[in-house]
Short mmCIF file of C-alpha atoms in Angstrom, two decimals:
data_model
loop_
_atom_site.label_atom_id
_atom_site.label_comp_id
_atom_site.label_asym_id
_atom_site.label_seq_id
_atom_site.Cartn_x
_atom_site.Cartn_y
_atom_site.Cartn_z
CA UNK G 364 -0.27 -0.11 0.09
CA UNK G 365 1.45 3.24 -0.85
CA UNK G 366 2.12 6.08 1.48
CA UNK G 367 -0.73 8.12 -0.13
CA UNK G 368 -3.41 5.16 0.76
CA UNK G 369 -2.12 4.70 4.18
CA UNK G 370 -2.89 8.29 5.07
CA UNK G 371 -6.09 8.91 3.09
CA UNK G 372 -7.39 5.62 4.70
CA UNK G 373 -6.36 6.80 8.18
CA UNK G 374 -8.04 10.24 7.31
CA UNK G 375 -11.20 8.59 6.22
CA UNK G 376 -11.27 5.30 8.13
CA UNK G 377 -15.50 5.35 7.61
CA UNK G 378 -15.51 5.83 3.77
CA UNK G 379 -17.35 9.17 3.91
CA UNK G 380 -15.55 10.38 0.99
CA UNK G 381 -17.17 7.90 -1.50
CA UNK G 382 -20.81 8.61 0.19
CA UNK G 383 -20.29 12.40 -0.67
CA UNK G 384 -18.69 14.65 -3.24
CA UNK G 385 -16.78 17.13 -1.01
CA UNK G 386 -18.15 19.89 1.29
CA UNK G 387 -18.49 22.67 -1.04
CA UNK G 388 -16.79 24.40 -3.93
CA UNK G 389 -13.55 25.71 -2.20
CA UNK G 390 -12.90 21.89 -1.20
CA UNK G 391 -13.14 20.54 -4.82
CA UNK G 392 -10.89 23.14 -6.87
CA UNK G 393 -8.34 20.59 -8.53
CA UNK G 394 -6.01 23.43 -9.58
CA UNK G 395 -5.61 24.91 -5.72
CA UNK G 396 -2.24 23.83 -4.19
CA UNK G 397 -1.83 23.94 -0.81
CA UNK G 398 1.52 24.20 1.26
CA UNK G 399 1.63 21.71 4.64
CA UNK G 400 3.80 23.21 7.36
CA UNK G 401 4.78 21.10 10.71
CA UNK G 402 5.93 23.27 13.72
CA UNK G 403 7.45 21.37 16.51
CA UNK G 404 5.78 23.10 19.77
CA UNK G 405 7.78 20.61 22.05
CA UNK G 406 11.36 21.42 24.02
CA UNK G 407 13.26 19.17 21.59
CA UNK G 408 12.41 15.86 20.24
CA UNK G 409 10.94 16.92 16.72
CA UNK G 410 13.54 19.45 15.42
CA UNK G 411 14.26 17.48 12.38
CA UNK G 412 10.72 17.78 11.45
CA UNK G 413 10.27 21.72 12.85
CA UNK G 414 9.59 24.11 10.00
CA UNK G 415 9.51 21.61 6.81
CA UNK G 416 7.30 22.76 4.46
CA UNK G 417 5.85 21.14 1.23
CA UNK G 418 3.19 21.23 -1.45
CA UNK G 419 -0.15 19.65 -1.46
CA UNK G 420 -1.76 18.59 -4.83
CA UNK G 421 -5.26 17.91 -5.37
CA UNK G 422 -6.05 14.36 -4.76
CA UNK G 423 -9.69 14.33 -5.83
CA UNK G 424 -12.78 14.13 -3.72
CA UNK G 425 -12.24 16.72 -1.79
CA UNK G 426 -8.57 15.92 -0.96
CA UNK G 427 -5.17 16.94 -1.20
CA UNK G 428 -1.85 15.07 -0.37
CA UNK G 429 1.89 15.69 -0.45
CA UNK G 430 5.08 13.89 0.38
CA UNK G 431 8.85 15.24 1.57
CA UNK G 432 12.07 13.52 2.02
CA UNK G 433 14.21 13.98 4.37
CA UNK G 434 17.57 13.09 5.18
CA UNK G 435 17.78 15.04 8.56
CA UNK G 436 15.79 12.10 10.73
CA UNK G 437 17.51 9.49 8.48
CA UNK G 438 15.88 8.99 5.32
CA UNK G 439 12.32 9.26 5.86
CA UNK G 440 9.38 10.12 3.65
CA UNK G 441 7.17 12.47 5.23
CA UNK G 442 3.59 12.81 4.00
CA UNK G 443 0.62 15.17 4.59
CA UNK G 444 -2.67 14.81 3.57
CA UNK G 445 -6.07 16.66 3.72
CA UNK G 446 -9.48 15.81 3.34
CA UNK G 447 -13.16 17.54 4.11
CA UNK G 448 -15.65 15.49 4.93
CA UNK G 449 -19.38 15.67 5.10
CA UNK G 450 -21.43 13.47 8.11
CA UNK G 451 -24.60 14.12 10.05
CA UNK G 452 -23.09 17.19 12.02
CA UNK G 453 -21.77 18.94 8.99
CA UNK G 454 -18.62 19.34 7.30
CA UNK G 455 -15.25 18.95 9.04
CA UNK G 456 -11.34 19.06 7.89
CA UNK G 457 -9.30 16.03 8.79
CA UNK G 458 -5.76 16.45 8.50
CA UNK G 459 -2.93 14.18 8.73
CA UNK G 460 0.77 13.52 9.04
CA UNK G 461 3.00 10.06 8.42
CA UNK G 462 6.58 10.02 9.34
CA UNK G 463 8.28 6.67 9.14
CA UNK G 464 5.70 4.29 10.80
CA UNK G 465 4.13 7.22 12.98
CA UNK G 466 1.29 9.07 12.09
CA UNK G 467 -1.22 11.41 13.67
CA UNK G 468 -4.85 12.55 12.29
CA UNK G 469 -6.29 16.05 13.63
CA UNK G 470 -9.74 17.46 12.80
CA UNK G 471 -10.73 20.78 12.58
CA UNK G 472 -14.50 21.77 12.47
CA UNK G 473 -14.12 25.48 10.71
CA UNK G 474 -17.36 27.55 9.57
CA UNK G 475 -15.40 28.08 6.20
CA UNK G 476 -15.11 25.19 3.75
CA UNK G 477 -12.17 26.69 2.03
CA UNK G 478 -8.70 25.80 3.20
CA UNK G 479 -6.79 29.05 2.86
CA UNK G 480 -5.63 28.39 6.33
CA UNK G 481 -6.08 25.49 8.80
CA UNK G 482 -4.17 24.86 11.95
CA UNK G 483 -4.67 21.59 13.39
CA UNK G 484 -3.93 21.19 17.21
CA UNK G 485 -0.70 20.20 18.42
CA UNK G 486 -0.34 16.24 18.47
CA UNK G 487 2.34 13.47 18.89
CA UNK G 488 3.48 11.49 16.02
CA UNK G 489 2.14 7.71 17.39
CA UNK G 490 4.90 5.04 16.78
CA UNK G 491 7.19 7.20 15.06
CA UNK G 492 11.03 7.07 14.35
CA UNK G 493 11.15 10.58 13.72
CA UNK G 494 10.16 11.73 17.28
CA UNK G 495 8.95 10.76 20.52
CA UNK G 496 5.48 10.65 21.32
CA UNK G 497 6.12 13.06 24.09
CA UNK G 498 6.31 15.44 21.71
CA UNK G 499 4.05 17.41 19.91
CA UNK G 500 3.71 19.17 16.36
CA UNK G 501 1.15 21.57 14.63
CA UNK G 502 0.30 20.93 11.28
CA UNK G 503 -0.91 24.15 9.27
CA UNK G 504 -2.29 24.15 5.79
CA UNK G 505 -2.07 27.30 3.66
CA UNK G 506 -3.08 28.21 0.06
#
């Protein structure tokens, strides 16, 4: 399974993406390129990921995905993804990161369906070789 498939499966474990066609117009713009940035908010431990920025490209069905290869944390591929899903409570954004075998998934319930600026709360990378679970990263998405 590709890194993209692994992350998108974690972002949409209930398969909601196949049941709806996105949140709204802002979430379905194929030409929109987004930038993912990781910020280490802990006191050390994830410095190798701090400040890394890379592009996310539209992946269809209100989702974006991008990869970055880092030789700072050993040779690790880092991936970030974003998806807008609609359920019975409305729409929400899910953003996630995979580094090595570790990952985190954050959820943002915003009044906007346009991903001009999303900041997912500080979360640890679970089971990662990149940093300790006591360290926390923020994922920001900008257009």
